[in-house]
Amino acid sequence: MLGIRRYHKGRENTLDIPELSRPESWPQLPVSVLKKRCYTIRKVDECVKQNYGAKYSVHPLGSSCYGADTKDSDVDLILHDPDRPCGYELPKHQSSRTPRLYNISVLAKALTQSGFDVLLRLSQATVPIVKFRDPDTGLKCDINVNERLGYRNTLMIRQYCTILPILPAFIVQLKLWAKEQKWITNMNNYTLAIMAIGVLQHYGALPNLQKGVEQRPMTENGYFWTKSKRGKLQWCDTRWNDSEEGWEPTRRVTPDECLTMWFRYWGHEHDYNGTGIDIKRGGLFQRQRPYEPEPVEVVPVDQDMKTTGRSKWVTIPSETNIYEEPPAWANHPFCIQDPFVRDKNLASQMFKPQMKVFQPSCQKAFERLELARAQTPGSVASDPKLLAKYMTTMLLAP
């Protein structure tokens, strides 16, 4: 535990982690929560530097970096290897030995020796991680070694949240609602965020930050080699733009409209048989191999309530117009395409039993929100913040 500082409330615990900075327009957390997070991250960074070298660094990723978290959220971390910014590349790393920091058991031991409580080691996972707790702050964290896809899609989602500042609160609302649903064990928070962005793109409220990236020069930060579940290495295009050239929103949405729009779409409008979500293509795409689902009873919606929106090495083409869907997707009743790992369906674990309750649960939520809107007191309806809070309360009511 040499050199590891102890946590002191209100002393030297500064907010100095760039990824955790929050614009005023995003949901705010208590400063004490942010200070504890910064303290723990710096403490982990010191542990890594002491055990592996000063060139390595630790960074947060996930919802804590784009404001879609709560004060009780765990924090995901990544250990950056500056020698492998693009992952495992051939022939560059073909004959070199993998550094010992990639050994999850060794990393877990280093964390233990630095005073952290190691809870779990997942060394055989597609993305190996260590789950641990900082006894000084009580903060629970997951850490992976240099799997930068999650870090890069975090930065892209953060930019979407910068463009539409109500997006973080919207994602939080979806997460709180989904937490109480039976199917949530088959879908993670990242997928919910992509679904939120995709629906808002479809309705013209968000741009496509990956549009035209193929015309940009390829740089070191523009691609990453990741490992699939089958152990194959796969090249991924991780480029995105700060904005979409010439884009203007065709629809400006309020926080309560985002909720209603999302549940109406998934409850009543989405064609689960022939359509998927892909934010790299600007929202929706037609599935090349339609899924033939069992009939699901759909509650009719009044037309006035509808809104019309607009080998070992595998290389996935970045040009979406020539992309060939994996044959396995024909067996998936729900399709949410990953913006970077192009042959990955983020909703592949949503099987028939989950889909039988997902659409009806969205229908029920939409009906509850419509009823709440009709009964909203005038003083609340005139204040966007109060209205959003009221609608969320009604959505989450037992």
CSV table of C-alpha atoms in Angstrom, one decimal:
chain,number,residue,atom,x,y,z
A,1,MET,CA,0.0,0.0,0.0
A,2,LEU,CA,3.0,2.3,-0.3
A,3,GLY,CA,2.2,5.7,-1.8
A,4,ILE,CA,-1.6,5.2,-1.9
A,5,ARG,CA,-3.3,8.2,-0.4
A,6,ARG,CA,-6.3,7.9,2.0
A,7,TYR,CA,-9.6,9.5,1.4
A,8,HIS,CA,-10.2,12.7,3.4
A,9,LYS,CA,-13.6,14.3,3.1
A,10,GLY,CA,-13.4,17.8,1.7
A,11,ARG,CA,-9.6,17.8,1.4
A,12,GLU,CA,-7.6,17.6,-1.9
A,13,ASN,CA,-10.3,15.6,-3.5
A,14,THR,CA,-10.6,17.7,-6.6
A,15,LEU,CA,-12.7,17.2,-9.7
A,16,ASP,CA,-9.9,16.7,-12.1
A,17,ILE,CA,-11.0,13.7,-14.3
A,18,PRO,CA,-12.0,15.2,-17.7
A,19,GLU,CA,-14.3,12.4,-18.7
A,20,LEU,CA,-16.4,13.1,-15.6
A,21,SER,CA,-17.0,16.8,-16.3
A,22,ARG,CA,-20.7,17.7,-16.7
A,23,PRO,CA,-22.2,20.6,-18.5
A,24,GLU,CA,-24.8,22.5,-16.4
A,25,SER,CA,-27.5,21.3,-18.8
A,26,TRP,CA,-27.0,17.7,-17.8
A,27,PRO,CA,-28.3,16.0,-14.7
A,28,GLN,CA,-26.1,17.0,-11.7
A,29,LEU,CA,-24.9,14.7,-8.9
A,30,PRO,CA,-23.7,15.9,-5.5
A,31,VAL,CA,-20.2,17.2,-5.6
A,32,SER,CA,-19.3,14.8,-2.9
A,33,VAL,CA,-20.2,11.9,-5.2
A,34,LEU,CA,-18.0,13.2,-8.0
A,35,LYS,CA,-15.1,13.9,-5.6
A,36,LYS,CA,-15.2,10.3,-4.3
A,37,ARG,CA,-15.2,9.0,-7.9
A,38,CYS,CA,-12.2,11.2,-8.8
A,39,TYR,CA,-10.4,10.1,-5.7
A,40,THR,CA,-10.9,6.4,-6.4
A,41,ILE,CA,-9.9,6.7,-10.0
A,42,ARG,CA,-6.7,8.5,-9.1
A,43,LYS,CA,-6.0,5.9,-6.5
A,44,VAL,CA,-6.4,3.1,-9.1
A,45,ASP,CA,-4.2,5.1,-11.5
A,46,GLU,CA,-1.5,5.3,-8.8
A,47,CYS,CA,-1.7,1.5,-8.2
A,48,VAL,CA,-1.3,0.8,-11.9
A,49,LYS,CA,1.7,3.2,-12.3
A,50,GLN,CA,3.4,1.7,-9.3
A,51,ASN,CA,3.0,-1.8,-10.5
A,52,TYR,CA,3.4,-1.5,-14.2
A,53,GLY,CA,5.0,1.8,-15.0
A,54,ALA,CA,4.3,5.6,-15.3
A,55,LYS,CA,3.3,5.3,-19.0
A,56,TYR,CA,0.0,3.5,-18.2
A,57,SER,CA,-3.2,5.3,-17.2
A,58,VAL,CA,-6.7,4.7,-15.9
A,59,HIS,CA,-9.8,6.3,-17.3
A,60,PRO,CA,-13.6,6.1,-16.6
A,61,LEU,CA,-16.0,5.0,-19.3
A,62,GLY,CA,-19.7,4.3,-19.6
A,63,SER,CA,-22.7,6.3,-18.4
A,64,SER,CA,-20.8,8.2,-15.7
A,65,CYS,CA,-19.0,10.0,-18.5
A,66,TYR,CA,-22.2,11.1,-20.3
A,67,GLY,CA,-24.4,12.0,-17.4
A,68,ALA,CA,-26.8,9.0,-17.6
A,69,ASP,CA,-26.0,7.7,-14.1
A,70,THR,CA,-27.2,8.1,-10.5
A,71,LYS,CA,-25.3,8.8,-7.3
A,72,ASP,CA,-25.4,5.1,-6.5
A,73,SER,CA,-24.0,3.9,-9.8
A,74,ASP,CA,-20.9,1.8,-10.1
A,75,VAL,CA,-18.1,3.2,-12.3
A,76,ASP,CA,-16.5,1.3,-15.2
A,77,LEU,CA,-12.7,1.9,-15.8
A,78,ILE,CA,-10.2,1.1,-18.5
A,79,LEU,CA,-6.4,0.7,-18.2
A,80,HIS,CA,-4.9,2.3,-21.3
A,81,ASP,CA,-1.8,0.7,-22.8
A,82,PRO,CA,-0.1,3.4,-24.8
A,83,ASP,CA,1.9,0.8,-26.8
A,84,ARG,CA,-1.3,-0.7,-28.2
A,85,PRO,CA,-3.7,2.1,-28.9
A,86,CYS,CA,-5.4,0.1,-31.6
A,87,GLY,CA,-5.4,-3.3,-29.8
A,88,TYR,CA,-3.6,-6.3,-31.0
A,89,GLU,CA,-2.2,-5.7,-34.5
A,90,LEU,CA,-0.4,-7.9,-36.9
A,91,PRO,CA,2.4,-8.0,-37.8
A,92,LYS,CA,3.3,-5.4,-35.2
A,93,HIS,CA,2.5,-7.6,-32.1
A,94,GLN,CA,2.8,-11.1,-33.8
A,95,SER,CA,6.2,-12.0,-32.2
A,96,SER,CA,6.0,-9.8,-29.1
A,97,ARG,CA,5.0,-11.1,-25.7
A,98,THR,CA,1.7,-9.8,-24.2
A,99,PRO,CA,2.6,-7.5,-21.3
A,100,ARG,CA,1.8,-8.9,-17.9
A,101,LEU,CA,-0.7,-6.2,-17.2
A,102,TYR,CA,-3.1,-8.1,-19.5
A,103,ASN,CA,-3.1,-10.9,-16.9
A,104,ILE,CA,-6.3,-10.2,-14.9
A,105,SER,CA,-5.1,-12.3,-12.0
A,106,VAL,CA,-2.0,-10.2,-11.7
A,107,LEU,CA,-4.0,-7.0,-11.9
A,108,ALA,CA,-6.4,-8.3,-9.2
A,109,LYS,CA,-3.4,-9.0,-6.9
A,110,ALA,CA,-2.0,-5.6,-7.5
A,111,LEU,CA,-5.3,-4.0,-6.6
A,112,THR,CA,-5.5,-6.1,-3.4
A,113,GLN,CA,-2.0,-5.1,-2.4
A,114,SER,CA,-3.0,-1.5,-2.8
A,115,GLY,CA,-5.9,-1.8,-0.4
A,116,PHE,CA,-8.9,-2.5,-2.7
A,117,ASP,CA,-11.4,-5.3,-2.0
A,118,VAL,CA,-11.4,-7.5,-5.1
A,119,LEU,CA,-14.9,-9.0,-5.5
A,120,LEU,CA,-14.6,-11.0,-8.7
A,121,ARG,CA,-12.1,-11.8,-11.5
A,122,LEU,CA,-13.6,-12.7,-14.9
A,123,SER,CA,-10.5,-13.8,-16.8
A,124,GLN,CA,-12.3,-15.9,-19.4
A,125,ALA,CA,-14.9,-13.3,-20.4
A,126,THR,CA,-14.8,-11.8,-23.9
A,127,VAL,CA,-13.6,-8.6,-22.2
A,128,PRO,CA,-11.8,-9.8,-19.0
A,129,ILE,CA,-12.4,-7.6,-16.0
A,130,VAL,CA,-11.8,-7.3,-12.3
A,131,LYS,CA,-14.7,-6.2,-10.1
A,132,PHE,CA,-13.5,-4.4,-6.9
A,133,ARG,CA,-14.5,-2.0,-4.2
A,134,ASP,CA,-12.6,1.0,-2.7
A,135,PRO,CA,-13.0,0.7,1.1
A,136,ASP,CA,-12.2,4.4,1.5
A,137,THR,CA,-15.2,5.6,-0.6
A,138,GLY,CA,-17.4,2.6,-0.8
A,139,LEU,CA,-17.3,2.9,-4.7
A,140,LYS,CA,-17.6,-0.3,-6.7
A,141,CYS,CA,-15.8,-0.5,-10.0
A,142,ASP,CA,-15.1,-2.8,-13.0
A,143,ILE,CA,-11.8,-2.4,-14.8
A,144,ASN,CA,-10.6,-3.9,-18.1
A,145,VAL,CA,-7.3,-3.7,-19.8
A,146,ASN,CA,-7.1,-1.7,-23.0
A,147,GLU,CA,-10.4,-2.8,-24.6
A,148,ARG,CA,-11.0,0.6,-26.1
A,149,LEU,CA,-14.2,0.1,-28.0
A,150,GLY,CA,-16.2,0.8,-24.9
A,151,TYR,CA,-14.1,4.0,-24.2
A,152,ARG,CA,-14.6,5.2,-27.8
A,153,ASN,CA,-18.3,4.6,-27.9
A,154,THR,CA,-18.6,6.4,-24.6
A,155,LEU,CA,-17.0,9.5,-26.1
A,156,MET,CA,-19.3,9.3,-29.1
A,157,ILE,CA,-22.4,9.0,-26.9
A,158,ARG,CA,-21.1,11.9,-24.8
A,159,GLN,CA,-21.0,14.0,-28.0
A,160,TYR,CA,-24.6,13.0,-28.8
A,161,CYS,CA,-25.5,14.2,-25.2
A,162,THR,CA,-23.7,17.4,-25.8
A,163,ILE,CA,-25.7,18.1,-29.0
A,164,LEU,CA,-29.0,17.2,-27.2
A,165,PRO,CA,-28.5,18.0,-23.5
A,166,ILE,CA,-31.8,16.4,-22.5
A,167,LEU,CA,-30.5,13.0,-23.7
A,168,PRO,CA,-28.7,12.0,-20.5
A,169,ALA,CA,-31.8,12.5,-18.3
A,170,PHE,CA,-33.9,10.6,-20.9
A,171,ILE,CA,-31.5,7.6,-20.8
A,172,VAL,CA,-31.6,7.6,-17.0
A,173,GLN,CA,-35.4,7.5,-17.1
A,174,LEU,CA,-35.3,4.5,-19.5
A,175,LYS,CA,-32.8,2.7,-17.2
A,176,LEU,CA,-34.9,3.3,-14.1
A,177,TRP,CA,-38.0,2.0,-15.9
A,178,ALA,CA,-36.2,-1.0,-17.5
A,179,LYS,CA,-34.7,-2.0,-14.1
A,180,GLU,CA,-38.2,-3.1,-13.0
A,181,GLN,CA,-38.9,-5.1,-16.2
A,182,LYS,CA,-38.5,-8.9,-16.4
A,183,TRP,CA,-36.5,-8.8,-19.7
A,184,ILE,CA,-33.8,-6.4,-18.4
A,185,THR,CA,-31.3,-9.2,-17.6
A,186,ASN,CA,-31.2,-9.8,-21.3
A,187,MET,CA,-30.3,-6.2,-22.2
A,188,ASN,CA,-27.6,-3.8,-20.9
A,189,ASN,CA,-27.6,-0.1,-20.4
A,190,TYR,CA,-25.4,0.6,-23.4
A,191,THR,CA,-28.0,-1.0,-25.6
A,192,LEU,CA,-30.7,1.2,-24.1
A,193,ALA,CA,-28.6,4.2,-24.9
A,194,ILE,CA,-28.2,3.1,-28.5
A,195,MET,CA,-31.9,2.5,-28.7
A,196,ALA,CA,-32.6,6.0,-27.4
A,197,ILE,CA,-30.2,7.6,-29.9
A,198,GLY,CA,-31.6,5.6,-32.8
A,199,VAL,CA,-35.3,6.5,-32.1
A,200,LEU,CA,-34.3,10.2,-31.8
A,201,GLN,CA,-32.4,10.0,-35.1
A,202,HIS,CA,-35.5,8.4,-36.7
A,203,TYR,CA,-37.6,11.4,-35.6
A,204,GLY,CA,-35.1,14.0,-36.7
A,205,ALA,CA,-34.0,15.1,-33.2
A,206,LEU,CA,-30.4,13.9,-33.5
A,207,PRO,CA,-27.8,13.8,-36.3
A,208,ASN,CA,-25.7,10.9,-37.5
A,209,LEU,CA,-22.2,11.4,-36.2
A,210,GLN,CA,-20.8,8.5,-38.2
A,211,LYS,CA,-22.1,9.7,-41.6
A,212,GLY,CA,-19.4,10.1,-44.2
A,213,VAL,CA,-16.6,8.8,-41.9
A,214,GLU,CA,-15.3,6.6,-44.7
A,215,GLN,CA,-14.2,9.7,-46.6
A,216,ARG,CA,-12.0,10.8,-43.6
A,217,PRO,CA,-8.3,9.8,-43.4
A,218,MET,CA,-7.7,6.8,-41.2
A,219,THR,CA,-5.7,7.7,-38.0
A,220,GLU,CA,-4.5,5.8,-35.0
A,221,ASN,CA,-7.7,6.7,-33.1
A,222,GLY,CA,-9.9,5.6,-36.0
A,223,TYR,CA,-9.8,1.9,-35.7
A,224,PHE,CA,-9.4,-0.9,-33.1
A,225,TRP,CA,-8.8,-4.6,-33.2
A,226,THR,CA,-11.1,-6.4,-30.8
A,227,LYS,CA,-11.6,-10.0,-29.9
A,228,SER,CA,-14.9,-11.7,-30.6
A,229,LYS,CA,-16.5,-14.4,-28.4
A,230,ARG,CA,-15.0,-17.1,-30.7
A,231,GLY,CA,-11.5,-15.7,-30.1
A,232,LYS,CA,-11.2,-14.2,-33.5
A,233,LEU,CA,-9.7,-10.7,-33.9
A,234,GLN,CA,-11.9,-8.2,-35.7
A,235,TRP,CA,-11.1,-4.8,-37.1
A,236,CYS,CA,-13.5,-2.1,-36.2
A,237,ASP,CA,-13.9,1.4,-37.6
A,238,THR,CA,-14.3,3.7,-34.6
A,239,ARG,CA,-14.4,7.1,-36.4
A,240,TRP,CA,-17.1,9.6,-35.7
A,241,ASN,CA,-17.6,13.4,-36.2
A,242,ASP,CA,-18.4,16.1,-33.7
A,243,SER,CA,-21.4,17.0,-35.9
A,244,GLU,CA,-23.1,16.1,-39.1
A,245,GLU,CA,-22.4,18.6,-41.8
A,246,GLY,CA,-25.4,20.7,-42.8
A,247,TRP,CA,-27.7,18.9,-40.3
A,248,GLU,CA,-30.5,20.8,-38.6
A,249,PRO,CA,-33.1,19.1,-36.4
A,250,THR,CA,-36.4,18.6,-38.1
A,251,ARG,CA,-38.0,18.2,-34.7
A,252,ARG,CA,-37.2,19.8,-31.4
A,253,VAL,CA,-38.2,17.6,-28.5
A,254,THR,CA,-38.9,18.2,-24.8
A,255,PRO,CA,-37.9,15.7,-22.1
A,256,ASP,CA,-41.5,14.4,-21.6
A,257,GLU,CA,-41.9,14.1,-25.4
A,258,CYS,CA,-38.8,11.9,-25.6
A,259,LEU,CA,-40.3,9.4,-23.2
A,260,THR,CA,-43.7,9.3,-24.9
A,261,MET,CA,-42.1,9.1,-28.3
A,262,TRP,CA,-39.8,6.2,-27.3
A,263,PHE,CA,-42.5,4.1,-25.8
A,264,ARG,CA,-45.0,4.8,-28.6
A,265,TYR,CA,-42.3,3.7,-31.1
A,266,TRP,CA,-41.4,0.4,-29.5
A,267,GLY,CA,-45.0,-0.3,-28.4
A,268,HIS,CA,-46.8,0.5,-31.6
A,269,GLU,CA,-44.7,1.5,-34.5
A,270,HIS,CA,-41.6,-0.6,-34.8
A,271,ASP,CA,-41.6,-3.4,-37.4
A,272,TYR,CA,-39.8,-6.1,-35.4
A,273,ASN,CA,-40.0,-8.5,-38.4
A,274,GLY,CA,-38.2,-6.4,-41.0
A,275,THR,CA,-36.6,-3.4,-39.3
A,276,GLY,CA,-33.6,-2.8,-37.0
A,277,ILE,CA,-31.9,0.1,-35.3
A,278,ASP,CA,-28.5,1.3,-36.5
A,279,ILE,CA,-27.2,4.7,-35.4
A,280,LYS,CA,-24.4,4.5,-38.0
A,281,ARG,CA,-27.1,4.5,-40.7
A,282,GLY,CA,-29.1,7.3,-39.0
A,283,GLY,CA,-31.7,5.4,-37.1
A,284,LEU,CA,-33.5,2.5,-38.9
A,285,PHE,CA,-32.5,-0.1,-41.4
A,286,GLN,CA,-34.4,-2.8,-43.3
A,287,ARG,CA,-33.3,-6.3,-42.2
A,288,GLN,CA,-31.9,-8.3,-45.1
A,289,ARG,CA,-33.1,-11.5,-43.5
A,290,PRO,CA,-36.5,-10.8,-42.0
A,291,TYR,CA,-37.4,-12.6,-38.8
A,292,GLU,CA,-40.8,-14.3,-38.7
A,293,PRO,CA,-42.1,-13.8,-35.2
A,294,GLU,CA,-45.0,-15.3,-33.4
A,295,PRO,CA,-47.9,-12.9,-33.4
A,296,VAL,CA,-47.9,-10.3,-30.6
A,297,GLU,CA,-51.2,-8.6,-29.8
A,298,VAL,CA,-50.7,-4.9,-30.6
A,299,VAL,CA,-53.1,-2.4,-29.0
A,300,PRO,CA,-54.4,0.0,-31.7
A,301,VAL,CA,-53.3,3.6,-31.5
A,302,ASP,CA,-55.4,6.5,-32.7
A,303,GLN,CA,-53.9,7.9,-35.9
A,304,ASP,CA,-53.7,11.3,-34.4
A,305,MET,CA,-51.4,10.0,-31.7
A,306,LYS,CA,-48.8,8.7,-34.2
A,307,THR,CA,-45.9,10.7,-35.5
A,308,THR,CA,-44.3,9.9,-38.8
A,309,GLY,CA,-40.5,9.9,-38.4
A,310,ARG,CA,-38.0,9.8,-40.9
A,311,SER,CA,-10.4,-17.0,-41.4
A,312,LYS,CA,-8.9,-15.8,-38.0
A,313,TRP,CA,-9.0,-12.2,-39.1
A,314,VAL,CA,-12.4,-10.8,-39.9
A,315,THR,CA,-12.7,-7.3,-41.4
A,316,ILE,CA,-16.2,-5.8,-41.5
A,317,PRO,CA,-16.7,-3.3,-44.3
A,318,SER,CA,-17.3,0.2,-43.1
A,319,GLU,CA,-19.5,1.1,-46.1
A,320,THR,CA,-22.9,0.3,-44.8
A,321,ASN,CA,-24.5,0.0,-48.3
A,322,ILE,CA,-22.4,-3.1,-49.0
A,323,TYR,CA,-22.7,-4.6,-45.5
A,324,GLU,CA,-23.9,-8.2,-45.4
A,325,GLU,CA,-25.8,-9.1,-42.3
A,326,PRO,CA,-24.7,-12.3,-40.4
A,327,PRO,CA,-27.0,-15.2,-41.2
A,328,ALA,CA,-27.6,-15.7,-37.5
A,329,TRP,CA,-29.5,-12.5,-37.3
A,330,ALA,CA,-32.4,-14.2,-39.1
A,331,ASN,CA,-33.0,-16.0,-35.8
A,332,HIS,CA,-33.0,-12.9,-33.7
A,333,PRO,CA,-36.4,-11.4,-33.0
A,334,PHE,CA,-34.9,-8.1,-32.1
A,335,CYS,CA,-32.0,-6.3,-33.9
A,336,ILE,CA,-29.9,-3.4,-32.6
A,337,GLN,CA,-26.7,-3.1,-34.6
A,338,ASP,CA,-23.5,-2.1,-32.8
A,339,PRO,CA,-22.1,1.2,-34.3
A,340,PHE,CA,-18.5,-0.1,-34.2
A,341,VAL,CA,-18.6,-4.0,-34.1
A,342,ARG,CA,-20.8,-4.2,-37.2
A,343,ASP,CA,-21.6,-7.9,-37.0
A,344,LYS,CA,-22.8,-7.6,-33.4
A,345,ASN,CA,-26.5,-7.5,-32.6
A,346,LEU,CA,-26.7,-5.8,-29.2
A,347,ALA,CA,-30.2,-7.3,-28.6
A,348,SER,CA,-29.2,-10.9,-29.5
A,349,GLN,CA,-30.1,-12.1,-26.0
A,350,MET,CA,-33.7,-10.8,-26.4
A,351,PHE,CA,-35.3,-14.2,-27.1
A,352,LYS,CA,-39.0,-15.1,-27.8
A,353,PRO,CA,-40.0,-15.1,-24.1
A,354,GLN,CA,-38.5,-11.6,-23.5
A,355,MET,CA,-40.0,-10.2,-26.7
A,356,LYS,CA,-43.4,-11.5,-25.7
A,357,VAL,CA,-43.3,-9.0,-22.7
A,358,PHE,CA,-41.1,-6.2,-24.1
A,359,GLN,CA,-43.6,-4.8,-26.7
A,360,PRO,CA,-46.6,-5.0,-24.3
A,361,SER,CA,-44.6,-3.4,-21.5
A,362,CYS,CA,-43.8,-0.5,-23.9
A,363,GLN,CA,-47.5,-0.2,-24.8
A,364,LYS,CA,-48.5,-0.1,-21.2
A,365,ALA,CA,-45.9,2.6,-20.4
A,366,PHE,CA,-47.1,4.7,-23.4
A,367,GLU,CA,-50.7,4.5,-22.3
A,368,ARG,CA,-49.7,5.4,-18.7
A,369,LEU,CA,-47.8,8.4,-20.0
A,370,GLU,CA,-50.6,9.6,-22.2
A,371,LEU,CA,-53.0,9.3,-19.3
A,372,ALA,CA,-50.6,11.3,-17.1
A,373,ARG,CA,-50.3,14.0,-19.7
A,374,ALA,CA,-54.0,14.4,-19.9
A,375,GLN,CA,-54.2,14.7,-16.1
A,376,THR,CA,-51.2,17.0,-15.7
A,377,PRO,CA,-51.9,20.1,-13.5
A,378,GLY,CA,-51.6,23.3,-15.4
A,379,SER,CA,-48.8,24.6,-13.2
A,380,VAL,CA,-46.7,21.5,-13.9
A,381,ALA,CA,-47.5,21.4,-17.7
A,382,SER,CA,-46.1,24.9,-18.1
A,383,ASP,CA,-42.7,24.0,-16.6
A,384,PRO,CA,-40.6,21.6,-18.7
A,385,LYS,CA,-38.5,20.4,-15.7
A,386,LEU,CA,-41.5,19.8,-13.5
A,387,LEU,CA,-43.4,18.1,-16.3
A,388,ALA,CA,-40.5,15.7,-17.0
A,389,LYS,CA,-40.2,14.9,-13.3
A,390,TYR,CA,-44.0,14.4,-13.1
A,391,MET,CA,-44.0,12.1,-16.1
A,392,THR,CA,-41.1,10.0,-14.8
A,393,THR,CA,-43.0,9.6,-11.4
A,394,MET,CA,-46.1,8.4,-13.2
A,395,LEU,CA,-44.0,6.1,-15.4
A,396,LEU,CA,-42.3,4.4,-12.5
A,397,ALA,CA,-45.4,4.3,-10.2
A,398,PRO,CA,-46.4,0.7,-9.1
